[in-house]
Amino acid sequence: MERGIFGQLVITFGTISLMAIGGANAVVPEIHRQVVEILGWMDAPTFARLFAIAQTAPGPNIMLGSIVGWHVAGISGLLVATVAMLLPSSLLALACNRGLQRYSDNRIVRIVTLALVPIALGLMLASGAVATLAADAGLFGFAITAATTLVTYRSKLNPLVPMAAGTVIYVAGWYAGLV
């Protein structure tokens, strides 16, 4: 049975929204896998550009789903993808919040809550790796990304400082013909 584009947007982003432990950035690898590798809606460099737009634009990180929907099916696709990304996870969060309020003293609930922390961190790390590889910036770009990550992790600098420095270095390398 063939699904229409809007049905596929609902299924794809509705399912992904339920895996967003740690926020929208935690599911970037799965969004990439779905829209680039499985559904073929775009290539990896296009995905990287849409991801960059979603990250630099003001607003929530969930904007990636909206931008992908817009790329695939225009304004209607944007609306469908946004609702599909927000509604299931919002309903799940509401139900979990009520359950946590009611059963917060339960030992199993505390263990599960603590167990979700490393899962969320792992998903966010995978997200960064997928975005780096999808950008296809070569070894030079990968080295800048690794250095930016290391400086951000090891120092107390505002993360925008190493990110801006990395951008300047990459652009200079591009003009110098290193990229």
mmCIF file of C-alpha atoms in Angstrom:
data_model
loop_
_atom_site.group_PDB
_atom_site.id
_atom_site.type_symbol
_atom_site.label_atom_id
_atom_site.label_comp_id
_atom_site.label_asym_id
_atom_site.label_seq_id
_atom_site.Cartn_x
_atom_site.Cartn_y
_atom_site.Cartn_z
ATOM 1 C CA MET A 1 0.000 0.000 0.000
ATOM 2 C CA GLU A 2 1.458 3.331 -1.031
ATOM 3 C CA ARG A 3 1.167 6.200 1.402
ATOM 4 C CA GLY A 4 0.813 9.799 0.346
ATOM 5 C CA ILE A 5 3.553 12.254 1.277
ATOM 6 C CA PHE A 6 1.512 13.686 4.162
ATOM 7 C CA GLY A 7 0.804 10.250 5.598
ATOM 8 C CA GLN A 8 4.499 9.425 5.363
ATOM 9 C CA LEU A 9 5.372 12.697 7.127
ATOM 10 C CA VAL A 10 2.939 11.846 9.945
ATOM 11 C CA ILE A 11 4.272 8.304 10.366
ATOM 12 C CA THR A 12 7.929 9.336 10.118
ATOM 13 C CA PHE A 13 7.861 12.332 12.436
ATOM 14 C CA GLY A 14 5.191 10.960 14.762
ATOM 15 C CA THR A 15 7.336 7.895 15.410
ATOM 16 C CA ILE A 16 10.564 9.887 15.709
ATOM 17 C CA SER A 17 8.971 12.273 18.206
ATOM 18 C CA LEU A 18 8.428 9.388 20.623
ATOM 19 C CA MET A 19 12.173 8.628 20.607
ATOM 20 C CA ALA A 20 13.275 12.206 21.356
ATOM 21 C CA ILE A 21 14.720 11.447 24.784
ATOM 22 C CA GLY A 22 16.967 14.412 25.445
ATOM 23 C CA GLY A 23 15.235 16.740 23.024
ATOM 24 C CA ALA A 24 14.988 17.134 19.284
ATOM 25 C CA ASN A 25 18.735 17.082 18.679
ATOM 26 C CA ALA A 26 18.851 13.541 20.047
ATOM 27 C CA VAL A 27 16.864 12.245 17.072
ATOM 28 C CA VAL A 28 18.810 13.971 14.294
ATOM 29 C CA PRO A 29 20.528 10.685 13.318
ATOM 30 C CA GLU A 30 17.159 8.973 12.912
ATOM 31 C CA ILE A 31 15.706 11.909 10.973
ATOM 32 C CA HIS A 32 18.757 11.748 8.699
ATOM 33 C CA ARG A 33 18.417 7.988 8.264
ATOM 34 C CA GLN A 34 14.727 8.272 7.414
ATOM 35 C CA VAL A 35 14.736 11.262 5.059
ATOM 36 C CA VAL A 36 18.070 10.591 3.315
ATOM 37 C CA GLU A 37 18.696 6.847 3.377
ATOM 38 C CA ILE A 38 15.236 5.255 3.576
ATOM 39 C CA LEU A 39 12.786 7.692 1.991
ATOM 40 C CA GLY A 40 15.292 9.428 -0.314
ATOM 41 C CA TRP A 41 13.650 12.819 0.068
ATOM 42 C CA MET A 42 17.046 14.571 -0.113
ATOM 43 C CA ASP A 43 20.775 13.924 -0.183
ATOM 44 C CA ALA A 44 23.122 14.268 2.801
ATOM 45 C CA PRO A 45 24.466 17.749 1.887
ATOM 46 C CA THR A 46 20.896 19.083 1.577
ATOM 47 C CA PHE A 47 20.079 17.574 4.965
ATOM 48 C CA ALA A 48 23.186 19.215 6.444
ATOM 49 C CA ARG A 49 22.105 22.601 5.046
ATOM 50 C CA LEU A 50 18.578 22.226 6.427
ATOM 51 C CA PHE A 51 20.023 21.169 9.784
ATOM 52 C CA ALA A 52 22.286 24.252 9.802
ATOM 53 C CA ILE A 53 19.312 26.504 9.035
ATOM 54 C CA ALA A 54 17.281 24.901 11.827
ATOM 55 C CA GLN A 55 20.125 25.386 14.303
ATOM 56 C CA THR A 56 20.874 29.000 13.411
ATOM 57 C CA ALA A 57 17.286 30.195 13.195
ATOM 58 C CA PRO A 58 15.687 31.419 16.408
ATOM 59 C CA GLY A 59 13.204 28.983 17.852
ATOM 60 C CA PRO A 60 13.089 25.432 19.105
ATOM 61 C CA ASN A 61 15.393 22.678 17.844
ATOM 62 C CA ILE A 62 12.330 20.803 16.653
ATOM 63 C CA MET A 63 12.353 23.204 13.730
ATOM 64 C CA LEU A 64 14.388 20.602 11.789
ATOM 65 C CA GLY A 65 11.261 18.480 11.341
ATOM 66 C CA SER A 66 9.325 21.529 10.169
ATOM 67 C CA ILE A 67 12.009 22.506 7.658
ATOM 68 C CA VAL A 68 12.213 18.956 6.297
ATOM 69 C CA GLY A 69 8.420 18.945 5.905
ATOM 70 C CA TRP A 70 8.608 22.279 4.079
ATOM 71 C CA HIS A 71 11.376 20.992 1.798
ATOM 72 C CA VAL A 72 9.374 17.879 0.940
ATOM 73 C CA ALA A 73 5.829 19.271 0.614
ATOM 74 C CA GLY A 74 5.805 23.054 1.007
ATOM 75 C CA ILE A 75 3.822 24.913 3.654
ATOM 76 C CA SER A 76 1.371 22.039 4.113
ATOM 77 C CA GLY A 77 4.294 19.666 4.693
ATOM 78 C CA LEU A 78 5.744 22.087 7.247
ATOM 79 C CA LEU A 79 2.472 22.123 9.190
ATOM 80 C CA VAL A 80 1.974 18.346 9.016
ATOM 81 C CA ALA A 81 5.564 17.556 10.062
ATOM 82 C CA THR A 82 5.431 20.090 12.913
ATOM 83 C CA VAL A 83 2.195 18.693 14.352
ATOM 84 C CA ALA A 84 3.420 15.112 13.880
ATOM 85 C CA MET A 85 6.647 15.950 15.701
ATOM 86 C CA LEU A 86 4.978 17.822 18.572
ATOM 87 C CA LEU A 87 1.685 16.081 19.314
ATOM 88 C CA PRO A 88 2.719 12.471 20.161
ATOM 89 C CA SER A 89 5.693 13.485 22.307
ATOM 90 C CA SER A 90 3.657 16.180 24.071
ATOM 91 C CA LEU A 91 0.912 13.708 24.951
ATOM 92 C CA LEU A 92 3.526 11.198 26.149
ATOM 93 C CA ALA A 93 5.268 13.880 28.236
ATOM 94 C CA LEU A 94 1.948 14.865 29.811
ATOM 95 C CA ALA A 95 1.174 11.259 30.718
ATOM 96 C CA CYS A 96 4.697 10.673 32.085
ATOM 97 C CA ASN A 97 4.569 13.849 34.138
ATOM 98 C CA ARG A 98 1.320 12.780 35.750
ATOM 99 C CA GLY A 99 2.755 9.324 36.414
ATOM 100 C CA LEU A 100 5.950 10.781 37.884
ATOM 101 C CA GLN A 101 3.971 13.050 40.183
ATOM 102 C CA ARG A 102 1.927 10.130 41.389
ATOM 103 C CA TYR A 103 4.693 7.510 41.679
ATOM 104 C CA SER A 104 7.818 9.633 42.326
ATOM 105 C CA ASP A 105 8.619 7.711 45.519
ATOM 106 C CA ASN A 106 8.671 4.363 43.710
ATOM 107 C CA ARG A 107 12.178 2.863 43.478
ATOM 108 C CA ILE A 108 11.707 1.568 39.926
ATOM 109 C CA VAL A 109 10.543 4.984 38.716
ATOM 110 C CA ARG A 110 13.703 6.590 40.170
ATOM 111 C CA ILE A 111 15.927 3.950 38.533
ATOM 112 C CA VAL A 112 14.266 4.392 35.127
ATOM 113 C CA THR A 113 14.571 8.175 35.415
ATOM 114 C CA LEU A 114 18.305 7.900 36.140
ATOM 115 C CA ALA A 115 18.790 5.350 33.350
ATOM 116 C CA LEU A 116 17.429 7.779 30.768
ATOM 117 C CA VAL A 117 20.307 10.247 31.359
ATOM 118 C CA PRO A 118 23.057 8.244 29.584
ATOM 119 C CA ILE A 119 20.623 7.309 26.828
ATOM 120 C CA ALA A 120 19.860 10.983 26.171
ATOM 121 C CA LEU A 121 23.568 11.882 26.202
ATOM 122 C CA GLY A 122 24.408 9.059 23.793
ATOM 123 C CA LEU A 123 21.661 10.116 21.411
ATOM 124 C CA MET A 124 22.903 13.712 21.450
ATOM 125 C CA LEU A 125 26.493 12.571 20.764
ATOM 126 C CA ALA A 126 25.271 10.450 17.838
ATOM 127 C CA SER A 127 23.401 13.494 16.554
ATOM 128 C CA GLY A 128 26.603 15.526 16.426
ATOM 129 C CA ALA A 129 28.435 12.724 14.620
ATOM 130 C CA VAL A 130 25.703 12.355 11.980
ATOM 131 C CA ALA A 131 25.530 16.116 11.392
ATOM 132 C CA THR A 132 29.321 16.253 11.007
ATOM 133 C CA LEU A 133 29.404 13.401 8.509
ATOM 134 C CA ALA A 134 26.360 14.696 6.585
ATOM 135 C CA ALA A 135 28.021 18.087 6.128
ATOM 136 C CA ASP A 136 30.663 16.284 4.035
ATOM 137 C CA ALA A 137 33.273 18.944 4.823
ATOM 138 C CA GLY A 138 36.187 16.541 4.419
ATOM 139 C CA LEU A 139 39.065 15.859 6.759
ATOM 140 C CA PHE A 140 39.708 19.573 7.286
ATOM 141 C CA GLY A 141 36.115 20.196 8.363
ATOM 142 C CA PHE A 142 36.100 17.100 10.541
ATOM 143 C CA ALA A 143 39.313 18.263 12.294
ATOM 144 C CA ILE A 144 37.778 21.683 12.940
ATOM 145 C CA THR A 145 34.631 20.054 14.321
ATOM 146 C CA ALA A 146 36.686 17.806 16.618
ATOM 147 C CA ALA A 147 38.807 20.738 17.820
ATOM 148 C CA THR A 148 35.713 22.868 18.421
ATOM 149 C CA THR A 149 34.105 20.041 20.391
ATOM 150 C CA LEU A 150 37.237 19.513 22.484
ATOM 151 C CA VAL A 151 37.688 23.228 23.264
ATOM 152 C CA THR A 152 34.001 23.569 24.150
ATOM 153 C CA TYR A 153 34.167 20.537 26.444
ATOM 154 C CA ARG A 154 37.482 21.374 28.120
ATOM 155 C CA SER A 155 37.160 25.131 28.598
ATOM 156 C CA LYS A 156 34.779 27.531 30.223
ATOM 157 C CA LEU A 157 34.504 29.607 27.060
ATOM 158 C CA ASN A 158 31.114 30.426 25.683
ATOM 159 C CA PRO A 159 30.517 27.746 22.989
ATOM 160 C CA LEU A 160 29.953 30.491 20.421
ATOM 161 C CA VAL A 161 33.643 31.489 20.633
ATOM 162 C CA PRO A 162 35.125 28.177 19.411
ATOM 163 C CA MET A 163 32.263 27.813 16.924
ATOM 164 C CA ALA A 164 32.975 31.263 15.456
ATOM 165 C CA ALA A 165 36.720 30.523 15.395
ATOM 166 C CA GLY A 166 36.083 27.220 13.628
ATOM 167 C CA THR A 167 33.911 28.954 11.060
ATOM 168 C CA VAL A 168 36.585 31.588 10.367
ATOM 169 C CA ILE A 169 39.277 28.898 10.051
ATOM 170 C CA TYR A 170 37.140 26.820 7.668
ATOM 171 C CA VAL A 171 36.297 29.824 5.470
ATOM 172 C CA ALA A 172 39.978 30.836 5.400
ATOM 173 C CA GLY A 173 40.911 27.258 4.447
ATOM 174 C CA TRP A 174 38.281 27.322 1.705
ATOM 175 C CA TYR A 175 39.664 30.560 0.264
ATOM 176 C CA ALA A 176 43.206 29.137 0.503
ATOM 177 C CA GLY A 177 42.094 26.065 -1.472
ATOM 178 C CA LEU A 178 42.533 23.603 1.412
ATOM 179 C CA VAL A 179 38.931 22.489 1.282
#
